[in-house]
Coordinates of C-alpha atoms and ligand atoms in Angstrom, one line a residue:
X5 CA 174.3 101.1 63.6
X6 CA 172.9 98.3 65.2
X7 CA 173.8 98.1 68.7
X8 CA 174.9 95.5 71.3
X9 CA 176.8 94.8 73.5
X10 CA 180.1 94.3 71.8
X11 CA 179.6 97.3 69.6
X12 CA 178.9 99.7 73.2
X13 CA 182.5 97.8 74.3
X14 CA 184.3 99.6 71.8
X15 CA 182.5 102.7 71.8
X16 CA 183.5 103.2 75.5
X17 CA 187.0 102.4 74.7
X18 CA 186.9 105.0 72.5
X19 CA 185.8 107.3 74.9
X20 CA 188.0 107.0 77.5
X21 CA 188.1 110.6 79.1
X22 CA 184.8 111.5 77.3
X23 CA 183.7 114.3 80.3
X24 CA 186.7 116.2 79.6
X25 CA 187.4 116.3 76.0
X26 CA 185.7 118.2 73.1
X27 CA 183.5 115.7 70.9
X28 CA 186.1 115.9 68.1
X29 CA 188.7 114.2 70.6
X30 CA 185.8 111.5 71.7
X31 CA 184.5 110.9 68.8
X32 CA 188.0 108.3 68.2
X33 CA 189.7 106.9 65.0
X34 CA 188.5 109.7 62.6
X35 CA 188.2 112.4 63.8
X36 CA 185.6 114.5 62.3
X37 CA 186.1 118.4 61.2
X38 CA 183.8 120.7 59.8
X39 CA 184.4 119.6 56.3
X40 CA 182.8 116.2 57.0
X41 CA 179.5 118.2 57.7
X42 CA 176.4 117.5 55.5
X43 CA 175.0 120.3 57.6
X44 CA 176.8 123.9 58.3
X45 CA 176.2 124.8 61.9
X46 CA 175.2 128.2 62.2
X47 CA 178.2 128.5 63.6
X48 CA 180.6 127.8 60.6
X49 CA 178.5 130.4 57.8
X50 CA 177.5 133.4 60.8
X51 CA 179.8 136.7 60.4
X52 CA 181.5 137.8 64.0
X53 CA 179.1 140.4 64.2
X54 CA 176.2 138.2 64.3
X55 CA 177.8 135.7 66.6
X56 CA 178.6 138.5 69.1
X57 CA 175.2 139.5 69.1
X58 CA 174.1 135.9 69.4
X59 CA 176.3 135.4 72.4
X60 CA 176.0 138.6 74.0
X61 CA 173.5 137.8 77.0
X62 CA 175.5 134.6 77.9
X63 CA 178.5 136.8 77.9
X64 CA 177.4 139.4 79.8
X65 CA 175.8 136.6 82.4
X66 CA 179.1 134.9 83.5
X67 CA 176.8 132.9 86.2
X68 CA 174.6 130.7 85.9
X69 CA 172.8 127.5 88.1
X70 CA 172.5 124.4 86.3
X71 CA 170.1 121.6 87.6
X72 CA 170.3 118.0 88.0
X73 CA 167.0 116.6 88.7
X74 CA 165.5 113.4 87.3
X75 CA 164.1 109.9 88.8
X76 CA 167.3 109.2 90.3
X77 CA 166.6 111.4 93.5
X78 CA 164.4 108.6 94.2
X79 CA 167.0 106.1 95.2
X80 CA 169.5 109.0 96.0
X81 CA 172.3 107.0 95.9
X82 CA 171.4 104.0 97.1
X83 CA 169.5 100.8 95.7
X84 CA 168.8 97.3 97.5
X85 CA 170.0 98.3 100.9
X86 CA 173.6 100.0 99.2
X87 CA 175.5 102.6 98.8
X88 CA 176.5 102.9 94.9
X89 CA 179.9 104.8 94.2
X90 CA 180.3 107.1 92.0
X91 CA 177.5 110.2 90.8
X92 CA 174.1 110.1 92.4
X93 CA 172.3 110.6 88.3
X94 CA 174.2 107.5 87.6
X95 CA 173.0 105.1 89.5
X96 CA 170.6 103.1 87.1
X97 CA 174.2 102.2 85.2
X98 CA 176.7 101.8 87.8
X99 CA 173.9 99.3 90.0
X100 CA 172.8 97.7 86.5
X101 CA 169.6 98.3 86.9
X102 CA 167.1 96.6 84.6
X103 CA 165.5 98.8 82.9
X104 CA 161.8 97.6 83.6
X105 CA 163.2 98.2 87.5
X106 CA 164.4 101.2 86.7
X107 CA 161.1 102.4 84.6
X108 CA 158.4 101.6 87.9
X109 CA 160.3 104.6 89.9
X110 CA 158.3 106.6 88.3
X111 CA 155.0 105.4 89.7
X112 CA 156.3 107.1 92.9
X113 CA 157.9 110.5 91.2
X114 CA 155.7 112.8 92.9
X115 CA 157.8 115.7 94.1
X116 CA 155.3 117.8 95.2
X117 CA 157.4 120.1 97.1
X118 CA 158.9 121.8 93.8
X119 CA 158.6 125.3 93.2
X120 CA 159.6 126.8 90.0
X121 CA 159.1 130.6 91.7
X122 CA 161.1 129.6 94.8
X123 CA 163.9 127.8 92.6
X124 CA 164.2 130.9 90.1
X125 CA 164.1 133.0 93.3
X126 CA 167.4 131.0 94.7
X127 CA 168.9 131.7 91.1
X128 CA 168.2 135.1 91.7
X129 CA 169.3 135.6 94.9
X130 CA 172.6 133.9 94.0
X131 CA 173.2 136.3 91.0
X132 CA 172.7 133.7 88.3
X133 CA 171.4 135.0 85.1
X134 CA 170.4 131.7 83.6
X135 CA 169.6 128.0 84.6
X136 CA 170.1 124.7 82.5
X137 CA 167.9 122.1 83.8
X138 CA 167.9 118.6 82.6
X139 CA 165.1 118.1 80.1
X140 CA 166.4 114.0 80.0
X141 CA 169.3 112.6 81.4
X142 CA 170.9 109.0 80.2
X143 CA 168.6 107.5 82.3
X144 CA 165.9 108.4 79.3
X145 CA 163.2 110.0 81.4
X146 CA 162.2 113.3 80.6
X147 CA 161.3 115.8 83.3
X148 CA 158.6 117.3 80.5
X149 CA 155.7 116.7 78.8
X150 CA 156.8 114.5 76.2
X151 CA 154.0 113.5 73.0
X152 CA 156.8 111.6 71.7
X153 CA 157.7 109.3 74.0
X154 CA 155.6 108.0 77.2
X155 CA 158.4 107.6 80.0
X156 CA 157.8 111.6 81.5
X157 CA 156.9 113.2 84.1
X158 CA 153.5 114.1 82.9
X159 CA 152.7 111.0 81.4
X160 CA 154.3 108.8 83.8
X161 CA 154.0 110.2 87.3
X162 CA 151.3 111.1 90.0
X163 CA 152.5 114.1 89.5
X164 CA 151.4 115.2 86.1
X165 CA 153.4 118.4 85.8
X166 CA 155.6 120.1 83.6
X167 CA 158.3 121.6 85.3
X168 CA 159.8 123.1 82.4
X169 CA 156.9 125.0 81.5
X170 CA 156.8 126.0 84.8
X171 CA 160.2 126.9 85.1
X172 CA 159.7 129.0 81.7
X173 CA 156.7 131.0 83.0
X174 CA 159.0 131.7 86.2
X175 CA 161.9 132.4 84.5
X176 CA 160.0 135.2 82.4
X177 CA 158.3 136.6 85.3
X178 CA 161.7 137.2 87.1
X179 CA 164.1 137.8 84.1
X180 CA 165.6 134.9 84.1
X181 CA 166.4 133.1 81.3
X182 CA 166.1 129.1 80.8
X183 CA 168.1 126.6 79.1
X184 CA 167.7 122.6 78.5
X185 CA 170.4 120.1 79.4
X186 CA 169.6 117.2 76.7
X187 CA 171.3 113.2 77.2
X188 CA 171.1 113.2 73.1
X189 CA 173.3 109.9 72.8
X190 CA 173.0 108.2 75.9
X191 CA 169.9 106.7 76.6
X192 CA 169.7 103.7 79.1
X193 CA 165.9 102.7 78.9
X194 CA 165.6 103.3 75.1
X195 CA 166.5 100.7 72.9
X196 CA 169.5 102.2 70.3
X197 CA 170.1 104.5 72.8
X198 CA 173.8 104.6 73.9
X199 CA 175.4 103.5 77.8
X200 CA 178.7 103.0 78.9
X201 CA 180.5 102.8 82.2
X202 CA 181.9 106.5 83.4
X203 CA 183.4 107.7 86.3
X204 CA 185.7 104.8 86.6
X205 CA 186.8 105.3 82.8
X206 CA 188.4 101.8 82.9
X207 CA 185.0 99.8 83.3
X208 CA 184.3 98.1 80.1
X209 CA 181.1 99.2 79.0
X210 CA 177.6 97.4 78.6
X211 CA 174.6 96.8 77.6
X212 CA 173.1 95.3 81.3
X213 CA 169.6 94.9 79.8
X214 CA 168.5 93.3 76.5
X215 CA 165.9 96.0 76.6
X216 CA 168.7 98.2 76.2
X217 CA 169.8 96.7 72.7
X218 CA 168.8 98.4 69.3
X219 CA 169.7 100.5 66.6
X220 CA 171.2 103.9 67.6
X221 CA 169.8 105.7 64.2
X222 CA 166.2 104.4 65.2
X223 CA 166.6 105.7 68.9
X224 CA 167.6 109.3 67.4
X225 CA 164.9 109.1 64.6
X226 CA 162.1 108.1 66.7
X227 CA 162.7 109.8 70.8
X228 CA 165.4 111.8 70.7
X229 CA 165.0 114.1 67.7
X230 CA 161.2 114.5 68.1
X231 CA 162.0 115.5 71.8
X232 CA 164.2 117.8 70.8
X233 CA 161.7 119.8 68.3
X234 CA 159.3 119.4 71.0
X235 CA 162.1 121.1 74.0
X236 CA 162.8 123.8 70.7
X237 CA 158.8 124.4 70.0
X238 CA 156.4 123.9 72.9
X239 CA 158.5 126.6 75.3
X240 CA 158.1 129.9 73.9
X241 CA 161.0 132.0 73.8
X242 CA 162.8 129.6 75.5
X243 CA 165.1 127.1 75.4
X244 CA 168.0 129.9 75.3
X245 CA 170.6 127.4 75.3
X246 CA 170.8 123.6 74.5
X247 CA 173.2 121.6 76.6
X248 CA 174.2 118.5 74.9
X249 CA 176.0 115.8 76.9
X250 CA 178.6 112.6 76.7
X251 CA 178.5 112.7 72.5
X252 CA 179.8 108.6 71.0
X253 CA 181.6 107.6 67.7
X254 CA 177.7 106.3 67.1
X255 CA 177.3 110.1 66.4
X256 CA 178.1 110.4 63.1
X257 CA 178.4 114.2 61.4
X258 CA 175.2 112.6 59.4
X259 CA 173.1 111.9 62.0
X260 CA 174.8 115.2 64.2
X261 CA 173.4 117.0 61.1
X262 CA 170.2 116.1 61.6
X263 CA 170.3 117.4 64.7
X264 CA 172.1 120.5 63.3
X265 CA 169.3 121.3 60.7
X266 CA 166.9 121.6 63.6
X267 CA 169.1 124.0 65.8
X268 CA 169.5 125.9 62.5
X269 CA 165.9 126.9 62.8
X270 CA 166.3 128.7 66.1
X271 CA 168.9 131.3 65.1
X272 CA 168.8 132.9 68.6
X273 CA 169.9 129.6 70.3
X274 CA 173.2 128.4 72.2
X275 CA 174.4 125.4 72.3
X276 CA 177.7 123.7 73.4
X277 CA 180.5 121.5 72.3
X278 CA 178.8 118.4 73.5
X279 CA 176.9 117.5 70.5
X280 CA 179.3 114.8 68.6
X281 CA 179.8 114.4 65.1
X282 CA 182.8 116.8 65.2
X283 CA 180.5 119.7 65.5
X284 CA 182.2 122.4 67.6
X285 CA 179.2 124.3 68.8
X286 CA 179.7 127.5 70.5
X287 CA 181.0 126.7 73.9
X288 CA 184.0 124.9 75.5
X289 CA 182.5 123.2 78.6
X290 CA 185.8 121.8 81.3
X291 CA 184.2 120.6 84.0
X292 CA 184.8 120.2 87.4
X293 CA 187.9 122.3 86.8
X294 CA 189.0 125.5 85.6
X295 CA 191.5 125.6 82.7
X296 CA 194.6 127.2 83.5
X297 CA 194.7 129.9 80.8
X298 CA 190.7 129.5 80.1
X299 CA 189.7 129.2 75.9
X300 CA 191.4 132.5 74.6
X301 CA 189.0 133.1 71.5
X302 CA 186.3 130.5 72.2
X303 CA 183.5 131.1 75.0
X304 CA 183.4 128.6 77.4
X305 CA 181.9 127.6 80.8
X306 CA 182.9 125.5 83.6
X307 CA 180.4 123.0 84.8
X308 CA 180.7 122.0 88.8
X309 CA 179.4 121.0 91.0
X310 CA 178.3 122.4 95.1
X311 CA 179.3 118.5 96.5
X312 CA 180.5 115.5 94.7
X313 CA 177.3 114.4 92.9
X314 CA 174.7 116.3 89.7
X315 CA 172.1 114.3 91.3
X316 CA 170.7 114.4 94.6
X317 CA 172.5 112.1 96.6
X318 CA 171.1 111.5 100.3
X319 CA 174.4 111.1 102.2
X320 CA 176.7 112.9 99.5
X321 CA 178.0 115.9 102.6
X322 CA 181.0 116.9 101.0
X323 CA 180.0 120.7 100.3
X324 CA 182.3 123.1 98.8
X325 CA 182.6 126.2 101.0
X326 CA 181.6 129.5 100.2
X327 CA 185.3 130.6 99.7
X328 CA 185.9 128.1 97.1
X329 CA 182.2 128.9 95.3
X330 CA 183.2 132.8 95.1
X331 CA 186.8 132.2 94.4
X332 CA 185.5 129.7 91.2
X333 CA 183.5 132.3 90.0
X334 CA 185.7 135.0 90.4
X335 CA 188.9 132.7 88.4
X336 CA 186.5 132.0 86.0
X337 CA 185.8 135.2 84.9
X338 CA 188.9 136.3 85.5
X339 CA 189.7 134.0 82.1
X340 CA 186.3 135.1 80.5
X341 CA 184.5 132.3 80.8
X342 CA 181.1 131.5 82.8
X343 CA 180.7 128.9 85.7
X344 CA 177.3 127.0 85.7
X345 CA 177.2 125.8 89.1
X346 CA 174.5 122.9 90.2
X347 CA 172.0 122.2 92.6
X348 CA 170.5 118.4 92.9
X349 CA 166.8 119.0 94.1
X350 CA 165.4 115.7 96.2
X351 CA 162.6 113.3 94.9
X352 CA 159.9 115.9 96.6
X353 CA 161.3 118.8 94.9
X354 CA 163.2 120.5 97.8
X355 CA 167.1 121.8 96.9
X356 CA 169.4 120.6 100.0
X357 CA 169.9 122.9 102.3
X358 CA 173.0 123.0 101.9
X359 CA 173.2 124.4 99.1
X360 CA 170.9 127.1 99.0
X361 CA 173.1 128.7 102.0
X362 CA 175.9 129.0 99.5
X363 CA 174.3 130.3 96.8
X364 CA 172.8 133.0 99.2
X365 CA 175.9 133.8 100.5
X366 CA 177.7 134.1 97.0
X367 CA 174.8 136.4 95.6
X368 CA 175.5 139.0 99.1
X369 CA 179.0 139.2 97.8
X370 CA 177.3 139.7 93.9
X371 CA 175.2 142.5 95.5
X372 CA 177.6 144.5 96.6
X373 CA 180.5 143.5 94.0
X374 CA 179.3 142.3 90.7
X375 CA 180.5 145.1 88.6
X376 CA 183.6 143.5 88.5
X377 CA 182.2 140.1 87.2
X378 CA 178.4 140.9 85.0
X379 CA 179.8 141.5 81.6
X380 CA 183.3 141.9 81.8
X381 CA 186.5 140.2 80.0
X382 CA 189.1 138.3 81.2
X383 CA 192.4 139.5 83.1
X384 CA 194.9 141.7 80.9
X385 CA 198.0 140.6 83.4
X386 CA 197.6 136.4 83.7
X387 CA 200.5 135.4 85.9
X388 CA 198.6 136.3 88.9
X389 CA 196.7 132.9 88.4
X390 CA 199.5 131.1 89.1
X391 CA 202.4 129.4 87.2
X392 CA 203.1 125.9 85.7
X393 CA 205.2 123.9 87.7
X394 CA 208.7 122.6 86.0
X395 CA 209.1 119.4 88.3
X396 CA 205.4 118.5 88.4
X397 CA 203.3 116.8 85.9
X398 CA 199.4 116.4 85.8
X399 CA 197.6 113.5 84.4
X400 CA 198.2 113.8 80.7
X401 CA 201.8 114.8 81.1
X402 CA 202.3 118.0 81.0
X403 CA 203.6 120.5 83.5
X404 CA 200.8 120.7 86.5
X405 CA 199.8 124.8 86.9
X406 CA 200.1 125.2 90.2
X407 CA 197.3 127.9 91.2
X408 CA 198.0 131.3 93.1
X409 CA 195.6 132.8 95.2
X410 CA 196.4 136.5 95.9
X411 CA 194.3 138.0 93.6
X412 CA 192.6 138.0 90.4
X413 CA 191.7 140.9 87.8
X414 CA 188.0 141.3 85.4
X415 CA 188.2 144.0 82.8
X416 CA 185.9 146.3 81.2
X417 CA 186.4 149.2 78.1
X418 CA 187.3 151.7 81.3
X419 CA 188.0 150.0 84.3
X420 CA 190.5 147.4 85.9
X421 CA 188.6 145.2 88.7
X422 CA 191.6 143.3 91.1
X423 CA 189.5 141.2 93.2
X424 CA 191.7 140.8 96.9
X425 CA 191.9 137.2 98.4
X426 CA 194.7 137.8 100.5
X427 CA 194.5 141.4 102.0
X428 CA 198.3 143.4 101.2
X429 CA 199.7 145.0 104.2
X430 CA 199.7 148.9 103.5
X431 CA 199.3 148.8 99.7
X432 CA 199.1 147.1 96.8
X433 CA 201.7 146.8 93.9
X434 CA 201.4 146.3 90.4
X435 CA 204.1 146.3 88.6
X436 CA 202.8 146.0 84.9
X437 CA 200.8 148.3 84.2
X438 CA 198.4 147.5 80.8
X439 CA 196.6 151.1 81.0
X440 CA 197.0 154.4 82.5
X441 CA 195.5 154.4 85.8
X442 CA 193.5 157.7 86.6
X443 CA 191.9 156.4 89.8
X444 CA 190.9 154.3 92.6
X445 CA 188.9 153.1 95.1
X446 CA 187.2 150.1 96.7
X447 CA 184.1 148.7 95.5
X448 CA 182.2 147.9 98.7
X449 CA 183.1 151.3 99.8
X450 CA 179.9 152.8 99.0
X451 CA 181.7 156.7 99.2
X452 CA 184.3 155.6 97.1
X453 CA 186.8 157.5 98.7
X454 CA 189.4 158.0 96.2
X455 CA 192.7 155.8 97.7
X456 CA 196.3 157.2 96.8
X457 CA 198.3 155.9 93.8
X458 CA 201.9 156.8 94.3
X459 CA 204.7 155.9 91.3
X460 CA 206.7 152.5 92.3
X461 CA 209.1 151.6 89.7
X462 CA 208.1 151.2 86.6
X463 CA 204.5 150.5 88.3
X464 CA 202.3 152.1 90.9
X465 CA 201.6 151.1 94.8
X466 CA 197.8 151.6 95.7
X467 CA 197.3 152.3 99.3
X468 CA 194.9 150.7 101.0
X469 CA 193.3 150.9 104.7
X470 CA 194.1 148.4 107.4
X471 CA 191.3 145.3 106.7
X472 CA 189.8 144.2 103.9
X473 CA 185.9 145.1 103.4
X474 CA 185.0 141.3 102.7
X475 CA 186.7 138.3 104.0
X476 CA 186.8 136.0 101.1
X477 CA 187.3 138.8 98.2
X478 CA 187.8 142.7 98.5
X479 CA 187.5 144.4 94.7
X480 CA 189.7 147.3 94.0
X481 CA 188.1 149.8 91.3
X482 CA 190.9 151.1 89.0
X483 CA 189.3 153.5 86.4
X484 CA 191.8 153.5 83.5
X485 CA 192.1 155.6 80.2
Ligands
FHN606 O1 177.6 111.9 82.6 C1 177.3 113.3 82.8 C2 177.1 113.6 84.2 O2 176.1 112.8 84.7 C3 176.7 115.1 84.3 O3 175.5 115.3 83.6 C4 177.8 115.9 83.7 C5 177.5 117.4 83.7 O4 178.4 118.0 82.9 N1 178.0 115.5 82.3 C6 178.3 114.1 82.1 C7 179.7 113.8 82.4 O5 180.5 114.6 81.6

């Protein structure tokens, strides 16, 4: 399809609440399903048992730190003397940046301060079994060395680095294991290569650049696809998982399947419902929220961010606490799914301070408490999450869930986790009881002195001592038969 700026127009009113939606739903009039395919996914022919054993790490991970990191940490926000709204990664689109402007950042890319061991350390530290950096972004430049196309860090910068190889040595010295975030639609300094206004959903979309304009099936065929074989082949054991992004109708299940046949070849490999063409993938990926009742059957992860931006953004201050961090992650395993949470590094390689406080403070409480979220399965109560509201509607209509936040509950084969927000005077109640209950103490408690269940109704009261052992979350252990 040959693209301009009319055809983008319609594309991005076609995609008018793209972040939140599976590709199926953005990928508008016709809706693709699997049928359409002219390549099964590994997904559609695999038996259970296989996928299990294909998704059994990520599973068992439930944390995990994705990066944003590109030329954009350059301008951090700003460009000619303002402030741009909206996400710091963005900012070539939302200023219109030409592209020939935008290309010359890279001339002075030279982030010397990065360090793949002291980055993998942080993910470490925080308890995060994986990280997903971003091998290209929309803004077309890739943060590898790249044969196929020149705009890249190696070929492009003083810096002549790979990170990615760097981060891939790291990540197998320390056990950590390394995915690639992929922009496989959007491409702002490719010709072909899709853009469209986002975070006001409204903006009609563009083309701000002539450079921009192209055929979308020549983009794939020439940058795109060869990158991706080159992200699949020239990393060892690694990518683990490939995290497509912001999929457009220009995506057909023909050209998706292109992209499909090359997955195919890494049977090992992950990769989410991002990829267009109606192709499901193997993840559901909310983000910047957590679903109400999670994806019951389907694995899925929710994306967020520590402040309000991917990318680094200078004067972007609005950091989640600690509190909210730990509570995220424990809701979202509570629902069995996995929260990828992400840093924004600066232009010379350095993650905000900010941020690395938080994630050192949520990997204390993992040190002490991560039994009850490392491989475990989601709540077997559910209204202790909270309850939908019958006056109150949220954006699409439907009744709002209004959250609780007492408690939340992580499962294993032989044990029932409640993790404590709010500490109960005296005891705790439950009055459903999914299992029998042979025992129970508190996780931080490093004797595990055995606390006393007593009969309550047609439930039990667990009593507890006077404070809680952690201020955001205390874990009760309930061994169960
Ligand atoms: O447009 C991107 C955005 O910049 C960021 O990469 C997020 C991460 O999930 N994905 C897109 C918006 O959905």
């Amino acid at each position: 399809m040959k693209r301009n700026h009319c055809t983008v127009a319609v594309v991005v009113l076609l995609l008018a609440s793209h972040a939140l939606h599976s590709p199926a739903q953005i990928a508008g009039e016709h809706i693709a399903t699997s049928q359409d395919h002219p390549v099964a996914a590994i997904q559609d022919t695999e038996t259970a048992a296989q996928r299990d054993a294909r998704m059994a790490w990520w599973r068992e991970a439930r944390f995990g730190m994705f990066i944003h990191w590109g030329l954009y940490s350059i301008p951090a926000g700003t460009w000619n003397g303002k402030q741009i709204p909206s996400i710091g990664e963005w900012i070539m689109n939302r200023a219109s940046i030409p592209v020939a402007d935008y290309k010359a950042l890279a001339s002075q890319f030279n982030p010397t301060a990065f360090s793949a061991h002291d980055i993998v350390a942080l993910a470490k530290s925080a308890g995060m079994k994986y990280i997903v950096i971003t091998a290209k972004h929309h803004d077309g430049f890739a943060m590898f060395d790249s044969k196929a196309d020149p705009f890249n860090i190696v070929a492009a910068t003083p810096f002549h680095r790979d990170p990615l190889r760097e981060l891939a040595e790291e990540c197998r010295k320390q056990g950590v294991k390394l995915g690639f975030y992929y922009s496989q639609d959007q491409d702002w300094t490719a010709p072909g290569g899709a853009a469209y206004k986002t975070g006001n959903h409204d903006l009609p979309s563009h083309h701000w650049d002539p450079a921009q304009d192209g055929d979308f099936a020549s983009y794939l065929h020439t940058k795109a696809i060869p990158q991706l074989k080159e992200l699949l082949t020239n990393y060892g054991d690694f990518p683990v998982v490939i995290w497509f992004d912001t999929p457009t109708v220009d995506m057909t299940p023909a050209l998706a399947g292109e992209i499909v046949a090359l997955l195919n070849q890494h049977p090992n490999l992950i990769w989410n419902n991002r990829l267009g063409g109606g192709y499901k993938g193997d993840t559901e990926t909310p983000e910047q929220y957590i679903p109400a009742q999670g994806y019951p059957g389907r694995d899925w992860e929710a994306c967020m961010t520590m402040n309000d931006t991917w990318g680094y953004k200078s004067y972007d201050t609005n950091f989640k606490s600690t509190e909210t961090l730990l509570r995220n992650l424990i809701d979202i395993a509570s629902k069995g799914g996995n929260y990828l949470l992400n840093i924004g590094p600066d232009s010379k390689g350095n993650v905000p301070p900010a941020e690395i406080e938080r994630l050192q403070q949520v990997g204390k409480w993992l040190a002490v408490n991560g039994e009850a979220i490392y491989g475990t399965h989601a709540t077997l109560f559910g209204s202790e999450a909270g309850s939908f509201s019958t006056t109150e509607k949220d954006k699409e209509g439907k009744p709002k869930f209004i959250p609780t936040w007492n408690w939340r509950s992580t499962t294993t084969d032989d044990t029932i986790y409640i993790e404590l927000f709010s500490w109960p005077k005296g005891s705790f109640h439950l009055d459903k009881l999914p299992r029998t209950i042979t025992g129970a103490y508190l996780l931080a408690d490093k004797s595990k002195k055995s606390l006393k269940i007593t009969k309550s109704g047609g439930g039990i009261d667990i009593t507890l001592p006077g404070q809680a052992l952690d201020p955001i979350a205390t874990v009760l252990v309930l061994k169960t038969k």
